[in-house]
Coordinates of C-alpha atoms and ligand atoms in Angstrom, one line a residue:
M550 CA 0.0 0.0 0.0
G551 CA 1.3 3.5 -0.8
E552 CA 1.7 6.2 1.8
P553 CA -1.4 8.2 2.6
T554 CA -1.8 11.5 0.8
L555 CA -1.8 14.2 3.4
L556 CA -3.4 17.4 2.3
T557 CA -3.5 20.7 4.1
K558 CA -6.9 22.3 4.7
K559 CA -6.3 24.8 1.8
Q560 CA -5.3 22.0 -0.5
K561 CA -8.4 20.0 0.4
F562 CA -10.5 23.1 -0.2
L563 CA -8.9 23.7 -3.6
A564 CA -9.2 20.1 -4.6
G565 CA -12.9 20.4 -3.8
V566 CA -13.2 23.5 -6.0
V567 CA -11.4 21.8 -8.9
C568 CA -13.6 18.6 -8.6
S569 CA -16.8 20.7 -8.4
L570 CA -15.7 22.7 -11.4
I571 CA -15.0 19.5 -13.4
V572 CA -18.6 18.2 -12.6
L573 CA -20.1 21.6 -13.4
E574 CA -18.2 21.8 -16.7
L575 CA -19.3 18.4 -17.7
A576 CA -22.9 19.2 -16.8
R577 CA -22.8 22.5 -18.7
L578 CA -21.4 20.6 -21.7
A579 CA -24.2 18.0 -21.6
L580 CA -27.0 20.6 -21.1
S581 CA -25.6 22.9 -23.8
L582 CA -25.5 20.1 -26.3
L583 CA -29.0 18.9 -25.3
R584 CA -30.6 22.3 -25.3
M585 CA -28.8 23.9 -28.2
T586 CA -30.2 27.4 -29.0
E587 CA -30.1 28.5 -32.5
N588 CA -27.3 30.9 -31.8
A589 CA -24.9 28.4 -30.3
S590 CA -22.2 26.5 -32.1
P591 CA -21.7 22.9 -31.0
L592 CA -18.0 23.0 -32.0
A593 CA -17.5 26.1 -29.8
I594 CA -19.2 24.5 -26.9
V595 CA -17.0 21.3 -27.1
L596 CA -13.8 23.4 -27.6
G597 CA -14.6 25.5 -24.7
A598 CA -15.3 22.5 -22.5
V599 CA -12.1 20.7 -23.6
L600 CA -10.1 23.8 -22.8
N601 CA -11.6 24.3 -19.4
L602 CA -11.2 20.6 -18.5
T603 CA -7.6 20.6 -19.5
L604 CA -6.9 23.7 -17.4
L605 CA -8.7 22.0 -14.4
L606 CA -6.5 18.9 -14.8
K607 CA -3.5 21.2 -15.0
F608 CA -4.6 22.7 -11.7
L609 CA -5.1 19.4 -10.1
L610 CA -1.8 17.9 -11.4
P611 CA 0.5 20.8 -11.8
G612 CA 3.5 18.5 -12.3
W613 CA 1.7 17.4 -15.5
R614 CA 2.9 19.5 -18.4
P615 CA 1.0 18.6 -21.5
H616 CA 3.1 18.6 -24.6
R617 CA 3.7 22.1 -26.0
K618 CA 2.1 21.1 -29.3
W619 CA -1.0 20.2 -27.4
L620 CA -1.1 23.4 -25.6
G621 CA -0.6 25.3 -28.9
W622 CA -3.7 23.6 -30.3
L623 CA -5.7 24.3 -27.2
L624 CA -4.7 27.9 -27.2
A625 CA -5.8 28.1 -30.9
A626 CA -9.0 26.4 -29.9
G627 CA -9.4 28.9 -27.0
L628 CA -9.0 31.7 -29.5
V629 CA -11.4 30.3 -32.0
A630 CA -14.2 29.3 -29.6
P631 CA -15.4 32.8 -28.5
P632 CA -15.7 34.0 -32.1
L633 CA -17.6 30.8 -33.1
V634 CA -20.1 31.5 -30.3
V635 CA -20.9 35.0 -31.4
A636 CA -20.5 34.5 -35.1
P637 CA -24.1 33.3 -35.7
S638 CA -25.5 36.4 -34.1
F639 CA -23.4 38.6 -36.4
V640 CA -24.4 36.7 -39.4
K641 CA -28.1 37.1 -38.5
I642 CA -27.6 40.9 -37.9
S643 CA -25.7 41.4 -41.2
Q644 CA -28.3 39.5 -43.1
S645 CA -31.2 41.4 -41.6
G646 CA -32.5 44.4 -43.4
N647 CA -31.7 46.8 -40.6
N648 CA -27.9 46.8 -40.6
P649 CA -27.0 50.5 -40.5
M650 CA -23.2 49.9 -40.6
G651 CA -22.9 48.3 -44.0
P652 CA -20.6 45.4 -44.7
V653 CA -17.3 47.2 -43.9
G654 CA -18.6 48.6 -40.6
M655 CA -19.8 45.1 -39.8
I656 CA -16.4 43.5 -40.5
V657 CA -14.7 46.2 -38.3
L658 CA -17.2 45.6 -35.5
V659 CA -16.8 41.8 -35.8
S660 CA -12.9 42.1 -35.7
I661 CA -12.9 44.4 -32.6
T662 CA -15.4 42.1 -30.8
F663 CA -13.4 39.0 -31.6
T664 CA -10.1 40.5 -30.5
L665 CA -11.6 41.9 -27.3
T666 CA -13.3 38.6 -26.5
M667 CA -10.0 36.8 -26.9
L668 CA -8.0 39.3 -24.9
L669 CA -10.5 39.3 -22.1
S670 CA -10.6 35.6 -21.8
P671 CA -8.8 34.4 -18.6
Q672 CA -8.0 31.1 -20.3
F673 CA -6.1 32.9 -23.0
H674 CA -3.9 34.5 -20.3
L675 CA -3.4 31.3 -18.4
L676 CA -2.4 29.4 -21.5
R677 CA -0.1 32.2 -22.6
G678 CA 1.6 31.8 -19.2
I679 CA 1.8 28.0 -19.5
I680 CA 3.3 28.2 -23.0
R681 CA 5.8 31.0 -22.1
N682 CA 6.6 29.5 -18.7
K683 CA 5.5 32.6 -16.8
S684 CA 3.2 32.9 -13.9
T685 CA 0.0 34.5 -15.3
E686 CA -2.6 33.1 -12.9
K687 CA -3.2 36.4 -11.2
T688 CA -3.7 38.2 -14.5
A689 CA -6.1 35.4 -15.5
G690 CA -7.9 35.9 -12.2
K691 CA -8.5 39.6 -12.9
F692 CA -9.8 38.8 -16.4
S693 CA -12.0 36.1 -14.8
I694 CA -13.7 38.8 -12.7
V695 CA -14.2 40.9 -15.8
M696 CA -15.8 38.0 -17.6
L697 CA -17.9 37.3 -14.5
V698 CA -19.3 40.8 -14.7
I699 CA -19.9 40.5 -18.4
A700 CA -21.5 37.1 -18.2
S701 CA -23.7 38.1 -15.3
L702 CA -25.0 41.0 -17.4
G703 CA -25.9 38.5 -20.0
L704 CA -24.0 40.5 -22.6
L705 CA -21.4 38.1 -23.8
L706 CA -23.4 35.3 -25.3
G707 CA -26.7 36.9 -25.8
D708 CA -27.9 33.6 -24.5
T709 CA -29.9 34.0 -21.3
T710 CA -31.2 30.5 -20.6
W711 CA -31.3 29.9 -16.9
Y712 CA -28.7 27.2 -17.0
S713 CA -26.1 29.2 -18.9
V714 CA -26.4 32.1 -16.4
V715 CA -26.1 29.7 -13.4
F716 CA -23.3 27.6 -14.9
N717 CA -21.3 30.5 -16.2
T718 CA -21.5 32.3 -12.9
L719 CA -20.6 29.3 -10.8
I720 CA -17.7 28.3 -13.1
S721 CA -16.4 31.8 -13.3
V722 CA -16.4 32.2 -9.5
G723 CA -14.7 28.8 -9.2
F724 CA -12.0 29.7 -11.7
T725 CA -11.5 33.1 -10.1
I726 CA -10.9 31.4 -6.7
L727 CA -8.4 29.1 -8.3
Y728 CA -6.5 31.8 -10.2
F729 CA -6.0 33.9 -7.2
T730 CA -5.2 31.2 -4.7
W731 CA -2.9 29.3 -6.9
P732 CA 0.3 31.5 -6.7
V733 CA -0.3 31.8 -3.0
L734 CA -0.3 28.1 -2.5
S735 CA 2.3 27.4 -5.2
R736 CA 2.1 23.7 -4.3
P737 CA 0.4 21.0 -6.4
I738 CA -3.0 20.2 -4.9
L739 CA -2.5 16.5 -5.0
E740 CA 1.2 16.4 -4.2
K741 CA 2.0 13.7 -1.7
I742 CA 3.5 15.5 1.3
E743 CA 5.6 13.9 4.0
P744 CA 3.7 13.0 7.1
I745 CA 4.4 15.8 9.6
K746 CA 7.2 14.8 11.9
E747 CA 6.7 15.1 15.6
N748 CA 7.4 18.7 16.4
K749 CA 10.1 19.1 19.0
P750 CA 10.2 22.6 20.5
M751 CA 12.9 24.5 18.6
Q752 CA 16.0 25.7 20.5
Q753 CA 16.3 29.5 20.9
I754 CA 19.1 31.0 18.7
R755 CA 21.2 33.5 20.6
F756 CA 22.1 36.6 18.6
E757 CA 25.2 38.7 18.9
R758 CA 25.4 41.4 16.3
T759 CA 28.6 42.6 14.8
A760 CA 29.8 46.0 16.1
A761 CA 31.9 46.5 12.9
P762 CA 30.0 45.6 9.7
K763 CA 32.4 45.1 6.8
Q764 CA 32.3 47.0 3.5
K765 CA 30.4 45.0 0.9
P766 CA 32.3 44.0 -2.2
D767 CA 31.7 45.3 -5.7
Q768 CA 28.9 43.1 -7.1
S769 CA 30.5 42.9 -10.5
K770 CA 33.7 41.4 -9.1
L771 CA 32.5 38.8 -6.7
G772 CA 33.8 35.6 -8.2
F773 CA 33.1 32.5 -6.2
G774 CA 33.8 32.0 -2.5
N775 CA 36.0 35.1 -2.0
Y776 CA 33.9 37.2 0.4
F777 CA 32.0 36.4 3.5
T778 CA 29.2 38.2 5.3
D779 CA 29.1 39.8 8.7
H780 CA 27.7 36.9 10.7
M781 CA 27.9 33.1 11.0
F782 CA 25.9 30.4 12.8
L783 CA 27.5 28.2 15.3
M784 CA 26.3 25.3 17.4
N785 CA 28.2 22.8 19.5
Y786 CA 27.9 19.1 20.1
D787 CA 29.2 17.6 23.3
E788 CA 28.7 14.0 24.2
G789 CA 26.0 13.8 26.9
Q790 CA 24.6 17.2 26.0
G791 CA 23.8 16.7 22.3
W792 CA 23.7 19.7 19.9
H793 CA 23.4 22.9 22.0
D794 CA 24.0 26.6 22.2
P795 CA 22.9 27.7 18.7
R796 CA 24.0 31.2 18.1
I797 CA 24.4 33.8 15.3
V798 CA 27.6 35.7 16.0
P799 CA 30.0 38.0 14.1
Y800 CA 31.9 36.2 11.4
G801 CA 35.5 35.5 12.4
P802 CA 38.2 32.9 13.2
I803 CA 37.3 29.9 15.3
A804 CA 40.0 28.9 17.8
L805 CA 41.0 25.3 17.4
D806 CA 43.3 23.1 19.5
P807 CA 46.2 22.0 17.2
A808 CA 45.2 18.4 18.1
A809 CA 41.6 19.0 16.9
M810 CA 40.6 15.7 15.3
C811 CA 39.3 17.3 12.1
L812 CA 42.8 18.5 11.3
H813 CA 44.2 15.0 11.5
Y814 CA 41.6 12.5 10.5
G815 CA 39.3 14.6 8.3
Q816 CA 36.0 14.0 10.2
E817 CA 34.3 16.8 8.4
V818 CA 31.2 17.1 6.2
F819 CA 29.6 20.0 4.5
E820 CA 26.8 21.2 2.2
G821 CA 26.4 23.8 -0.5
M822 CA 23.2 25.7 -1.3
K823 CA 22.2 29.2 -2.3
A824 CA 19.8 32.0 -1.4
Y825 CA 18.5 34.0 -4.3
F826 CA 17.2 37.6 -4.4
S827 CA 14.1 37.2 -6.6
V828 CA 12.6 39.6 -9.0
D829 CA 9.6 40.0 -6.7
G830 CA 12.0 41.3 -3.9
N831 CA 11.7 38.1 -1.9
I832 CA 14.6 35.9 -0.8
R833 CA 14.3 32.3 -1.9
L834 CA 16.1 29.1 -0.8
F835 CA 16.0 26.2 -3.2
R836 CA 15.0 22.9 -1.6
P837 CA 17.0 23.5 1.7
E838 CA 15.4 20.6 3.5
E839 CA 17.0 18.3 0.8
N840 CA 20.5 19.7 1.7
M841 CA 19.9 19.1 5.4
A842 CA 18.7 15.6 4.8
R843 CA 21.9 14.9 2.7
L844 CA 24.0 16.5 5.5
N845 CA 22.5 13.9 7.9
L846 CA 23.3 11.1 5.3
S847 CA 26.9 12.3 5.4
N848 CA 26.8 12.6 9.2
D849 CA 25.7 9.0 9.5
R850 CA 28.5 7.7 7.3
L851 CA 31.2 9.7 9.2
C852 CA 29.9 8.9 12.7
I853 CA 28.8 12.5 13.3
P854 CA 25.6 12.9 15.4
A855 CA 22.6 13.8 13.4
I856 CA 21.3 17.3 13.4
D857 CA 17.7 18.4 13.6
E858 CA 17.0 19.1 9.9
A859 CA 14.1 21.4 10.4
F860 CA 16.0 23.4 13.0
A861 CA 19.0 23.6 10.8
V862 CA 16.9 25.0 7.9
H863 CA 15.4 27.5 10.4
A864 CA 18.9 28.5 11.6
I865 CA 20.0 29.0 8.0
E866 CA 16.9 31.2 7.3
E867 CA 17.7 33.3 10.4
L868 CA 21.3 33.7 9.3
V869 CA 20.4 34.7 5.8
K870 CA 17.8 37.2 7.1
T871 CA 20.4 38.6 9.4
D872 CA 22.8 39.2 6.5
R873 CA 20.1 39.9 3.9
D874 CA 21.9 43.1 2.8
W875 CA 24.7 41.0 1.6
I876 CA 22.6 39.1 -1.0
P877 CA 23.7 40.4 -4.3
T878 CA 21.0 41.6 -6.7
Q879 CA 22.8 41.7 -10.1
D880 CA 21.7 39.2 -12.7
G881 CA 23.0 35.7 -12.0
T882 CA 24.4 36.5 -8.6
S883 CA 23.4 34.8 -5.4
L884 CA 24.4 34.1 -1.8
Y885 CA 26.2 30.8 -1.4
I886 CA 25.5 29.1 1.9
R887 CA 28.1 26.7 3.3
P888 CA 26.9 24.6 6.3
F889 CA 29.7 22.3 7.7
I890 CA 30.4 20.1 10.7
F891 CA 33.8 19.2 12.0
A892 CA 35.3 17.3 14.9
V893 CA 37.2 19.3 17.5
D894 CA 38.2 16.8 20.2
P895 CA 41.8 17.6 21.1
Q896 CA 43.2 14.2 20.7
V897 CA 45.5 12.4 18.3
G898 CA 43.9 9.0 17.9
V899 CA 41.5 7.6 15.3
H900 CA 37.9 7.3 16.7
P901 CA 34.6 9.1 16.2
A902 CA 34.6 12.5 17.9
D903 CA 32.7 13.4 21.0
H904 CA 32.9 17.1 20.4
L905 CA 31.9 18.8 17.2
I906 CA 31.0 22.2 15.8
F907 CA 28.2 22.9 13.3
C908 CA 28.9 26.2 11.5
V909 CA 27.2 28.0 8.6
I910 CA 28.9 30.8 6.7
L911 CA 27.6 32.9 3.8
S912 CA 29.4 34.1 0.7
P913 CA 28.0 36.5 -2.0
V914 CA 28.9 35.0 -5.3
G915 CA 29.0 36.3 -8.9
A916 CA 27.2 35.0 -12.0
Y917 CA 28.7 31.6 -12.9
Y918 CA 28.3 32.4 -16.5
P919 CA 28.9 36.1 -17.0
E920 CA 29.2 35.6 -20.7
G921 CA 26.5 33.0 -21.2
L922 CA 26.6 29.2 -21.0
N923 CA 29.9 28.1 -22.6
P924 CA 30.3 24.4 -23.2
I925 CA 33.4 23.0 -21.4
K926 CA 36.1 20.5 -22.4
I927 CA 36.3 17.4 -20.3
F928 CA 39.2 15.1 -19.7
V929 CA 38.2 11.5 -19.1
E930 CA 40.2 10.4 -16.1
E931 CA 41.4 6.8 -16.4
N932 CA 44.2 6.9 -13.8
Y933 CA 42.9 8.6 -10.6
V934 CA 39.5 7.8 -9.0
R935 CA 37.3 9.9 -6.8
A936 CA 35.5 7.3 -4.8
V937 CA 34.6 3.7 -4.6
K938 CA 31.5 1.8 -3.5
G939 CA 31.6 1.3 0.2
G940 CA 33.6 4.5 0.6
L941 CA 32.5 8.1 1.0
G942 CA 31.5 9.0 -2.6
F943 CA 27.8 9.4 -1.8
T944 CA 28.6 11.8 1.1
K945 CA 29.7 15.4 1.0
A946 CA 32.8 14.7 3.0
A947 CA 35.9 17.0 2.7
A948 CA 37.9 13.8 2.1
N949 CA 36.3 13.3 -1.4
Y950 CA 37.4 16.7 -2.5
A951 CA 41.0 16.2 -1.3
S952 CA 41.2 13.0 -3.3
S953 CA 40.0 14.8 -6.5
L954 CA 42.6 17.6 -6.5
K955 CA 45.4 15.9 -8.2
A956 CA 43.4 14.8 -11.2
Q957 CA 41.8 18.2 -11.5
Q958 CA 45.2 19.9 -11.4
E959 CA 46.6 17.7 -14.1
A960 CA 43.6 18.1 -16.4
Q961 CA 43.6 21.8 -16.0
A962 CA 47.3 21.9 -16.9
Q963 CA 46.4 20.3 -20.2
G964 CA 43.7 22.8 -20.9
F965 CA 40.6 20.9 -19.7
S966 CA 38.0 22.4 -17.4
Q967 CA 37.0 19.3 -15.5
V968 CA 37.6 15.6 -15.3
L969 CA 35.0 12.9 -16.0
W970 CA 35.2 10.4 -13.1
L971 CA 35.0 6.7 -13.9
D972 CA 34.1 4.0 -11.4
G973 CA 37.0 3.0 -9.1
V974 CA 37.0 -0.8 -9.8
E975 CA 36.7 -1.3 -13.5
R976 CA 37.4 2.3 -14.7
R977 CA 34.5 1.6 -17.1
Y978 CA 31.4 3.2 -15.8
I979 CA 30.8 7.0 -15.8
E980 CA 30.2 8.5 -12.3
E981 CA 30.4 12.3 -12.2
V982 CA 32.0 15.2 -13.9
G983 CA 34.2 17.4 -11.7
T984 CA 32.0 18.3 -8.8
M985 CA 28.8 17.8 -10.7
N986 CA 26.5 15.0 -11.6
V987 CA 26.3 14.2 -15.3
F988 CA 23.6 13.7 -18.0
F989 CA 23.9 12.4 -21.5
V990 CA 21.1 13.0 -24.1
F991 CA 20.8 10.2 -26.6
E992 CA 18.3 10.0 -29.4
N993 CA 15.5 8.4 -27.4
E994 CA 16.7 8.5 -23.8
I995 CA 18.4 10.8 -21.3
V996 CA 20.8 8.9 -19.1
T997 CA 22.4 9.8 -15.8
P998 CA 24.5 7.3 -13.8
A999 CA 22.5 5.5 -11.2
L1000 CA 23.4 6.4 -7.6
Q1001 CA 25.1 3.2 -6.3
G1002 CA 27.2 4.3 -3.4
S1003 CA 30.1 6.2 -5.0
I1004 CA 28.1 9.1 -6.5
L1005 CA 26.8 12.1 -4.7
G1006 CA 23.0 12.4 -5.0
G1007 CA 22.9 16.0 -6.3
I1008 CA 19.8 18.1 -5.5
T1009 CA 20.1 19.7 -8.9
R1010 CA 20.3 16.2 -10.4
K1011 CA 17.1 15.2 -8.7
S1012 CA 15.4 18.4 -9.9
C1013 CA 16.6 18.0 -13.5
I1014 CA 15.2 14.4 -13.6
A1015 CA 11.8 15.6 -12.3
I1016 CA 11.7 18.5 -14.8
L1017 CA 12.8 16.4 -17.7
R1018 CA 10.3 13.7 -16.9
G1019 CA 7.6 16.4 -16.5
W1020 CA 8.4 17.5 -20.0
G1021 CA 7.8 14.0 -21.3
Y1022 CA 11.5 12.9 -21.8
T1023 CA 12.5 9.3 -20.8
V1024 CA 15.2 9.8 -18.2
T1025 CA 17.0 6.6 -17.1
E1026 CA 19.2 6.2 -14.0
R1027 CA 21.4 3.3 -14.9
P1028 CA 25.1 2.2 -15.1
L1029 CA 26.5 4.0 -18.1
A1030 CA 29.7 2.6 -19.7
L1031 CA 32.1 5.1 -21.1
E1032 CA 32.3 3.1 -24.4
E1033 CA 28.5 3.5 -24.8
V1034 CA 28.9 7.2 -24.7
M1035 CA 32.0 7.2 -27.0
D1036 CA 30.3 4.9 -29.5
A1037 CA 27.2 7.1 -29.5
A1038 CA 29.3 10.2 -30.0
K1039 CA 31.1 8.7 -32.9
A1040 CA 27.8 7.6 -34.5
G1041 CA 26.4 11.1 -34.1
Q1042 CA 23.8 9.7 -31.6
L1043 CA 25.0 11.7 -28.6
K1044 CA 22.9 14.8 -28.8
E1045 CA 23.9 16.7 -25.7
A1046 CA 25.8 16.2 -22.4
F1047 CA 25.8 18.4 -19.3
G1048 CA 26.8 18.5 -15.7
S1049 CA 24.4 19.5 -12.9
G1050 CA 25.2 21.1 -9.5
T1051 CA 24.3 24.0 -7.3
A1052 CA 27.1 26.3 -8.4
A1053 CA 26.7 26.0 -12.1
V1054 CA 23.0 24.8 -12.2
V1055 CA 23.7 23.0 -15.5
C1056 CA 27.0 23.1 -17.4
P1057 CA 27.0 22.1 -21.1
I1058 CA 29.8 19.7 -22.1
G1059 CA 31.3 20.5 -25.5
A1060 CA 34.0 17.9 -25.9
L1061 CA 35.3 14.7 -24.3
H1062 CA 38.9 13.9 -24.4
C1063 CA 39.6 10.2 -23.9
G1064 CA 42.8 8.2 -24.4
G1065 CA 44.2 10.7 -26.9
E1066 CA 40.9 10.9 -28.8
N1067 CA 38.8 14.1 -28.9
L1068 CA 35.1 13.8 -29.4
G1069 CA 32.9 16.9 -29.9
V1070 CA 29.4 17.0 -28.5
N1071 CA 26.8 19.0 -30.4
N1072 CA 29.5 20.9 -32.3
S1073 CA 30.7 22.3 -29.0
E1074 CA 27.4 24.3 -28.7
I1075 CA 24.9 24.3 -25.9
G1076 CA 22.0 22.0 -26.7
A1077 CA 18.4 22.9 -26.7
I1078 CA 17.5 20.7 -23.7
T1079 CA 20.4 21.9 -21.6
Q1080 CA 19.5 25.5 -22.3
R1081 CA 15.8 24.9 -21.5
L1082 CA 16.7 23.1 -18.3
Y1083 CA 19.0 26.0 -17.3
D1084 CA 16.2 28.5 -18.0
E1085 CA 13.6 26.5 -16.1
L1086 CA 15.7 25.9 -13.0
T1087 CA 17.1 29.4 -12.8
G1088 CA 13.6 30.8 -13.5
I1089 CA 12.3 28.9 -10.5
Q1090 CA 15.2 29.9 -8.3
W1091 CA 15.0 33.6 -9.2
G1092 CA 11.2 33.5 -9.0
T1093 CA 10.5 34.4 -12.7
I1094 CA 8.8 31.0 -13.3
A1095 CA 6.0 29.7 -11.2
D1096 CA 7.3 27.1 -8.7
T1097 CA 4.5 24.5 -9.1
R1098 CA 6.5 21.9 -7.2
G1099 CA 6.9 23.8 -3.9
W1100 CA 10.7 23.7 -4.3
T1101 CA 11.5 27.2 -3.2
K1102 CA 11.2 28.5 0.3
V1103 CA 10.4 32.2 0.4
I1104 CA 12.0 33.7 3.5
G1105 CA 10.8 37.3 3.2
Ligands
PLP341 C1 30.9 15.7 -6.0 C2 29.7 16.4 -6.3 N1 28.7 15.8 -7.1 C3 27.6 16.4 -7.4 C4 27.3 17.7 -6.9 C5 26.0 18.3 -7.3 O1 25.2 18.4 -6.1 P1 24.0 19.5 -5.9 O2 23.2 19.4 -7.2 O3 23.3 19.1 -4.7 O4 24.8 20.8 -5.8 C6 28.2 18.3 -6.1 C7 28.0 19.7 -5.7 O5 27.9 20.1 -4.6 C8 29.4 17.7 -5.8 O6 30.3 18.2 -5.0

């Protein structure tokens, strides 16, 4: 049996509205077809109903993205339907003897009426938004009110049967509610949500504000990880006491005993995430609870006591709010968030620590692609390995990054941007690219290596898979041999390749260098899917595209 679907009260209410609208729409369709008036067009009635029912399904299942071609046809239908409804009345008027405007005046009047009817239609605005990936629900809501007024005056259809007035009014009211509440909820109505965990009272965070705020850097020269904000979050773990003393304090050095275990045995884990200053003036975090869940996965593997994930997200929010003036606002910039935990027991001896520090620091970072997305050249690494099954590869442990430095340095010395990591046993299967997950677009399938223990489960990777599947692509997570990719590239069947990660979002791969052979991908140009994915993800992160999956957390 699957998990129960837990819906909030608002979601239940909206689900009720949508279901009632579906019933009303079907009833209106049946009645309209049964009681056709001479002015009505059966084609228009059916078109209108199909359009509304599709929109309702879209509301109920926002993860469902009908194919663009379908939407195009529906939009066309939506445009044609209103004129078809009013056309018979105009034909009648123009044929009658008392047409004072003459044929030209009639054509002008008809054109103006048709255009106005189309522009006033909320469905038109909603579909415009769906097709252009913009959030137009509120605009549709406003037009829905206009339509409601017109419909209630009985002006639009000239059809004043009791059922059309009742149905039009009820349906317009229902749609208006949906249009306006949708962006507020920004969560799929029938999305399965996690059962609410038992709520422990949150610890109080102590605040100590800096007395000497630093000068903020020039936003056009930020680079990555060069500047740090005025404050940091700290929390200690001591055996017997658990995690305690959460505090936001001025950013500065942390005193460590030279024997601190993290310095000797590398018991350290970290996370990487970002806060975005959105176009609507809000600050957004992208799936922060996923990062904290992954931090606990790393903690478990490195014998670090688990943190309270909800509290950690709360602490990050508080820190970001404290230093909100540091969030850069220029295009493509963001605030990088680095939570990390390290062992501080002053003891030279290999064992799990009893004393640790959880720290979060913030760094304003520049656009990753100031000159647009440039495909990178990749060196296929057949000598060094990053991780092996049973090791730390699936965690974000500092040790993984130490082991990657040598290969990266050598690849860069030869003019390559990153290395393509192969599995540590057979050196045959592709794992990651640099510090990113990797995707290959073949003719009928998009493949990303399956997470089998040595690959970090990227949050961007997870998001890319969901988006691509939502667009109707077949995305497979499976072992992917290097030779399969090379053969496909040689046969012209490798359409695109890209890396995915928080820093770059997606990074197009333009060429693979393997054993002296150089293979170009997509003529070293960014592919259409890579570009679309980049636009979609960054649109959600910067708040220019509606977040229908509830991925972003607005923190004010
Ligand atoms: C080794 C490695 N793989 C993959 C990723 C991508 O993970 P995410 O998408 O969560 O940033 C990262 C980035 O942090 C990484 O360091």
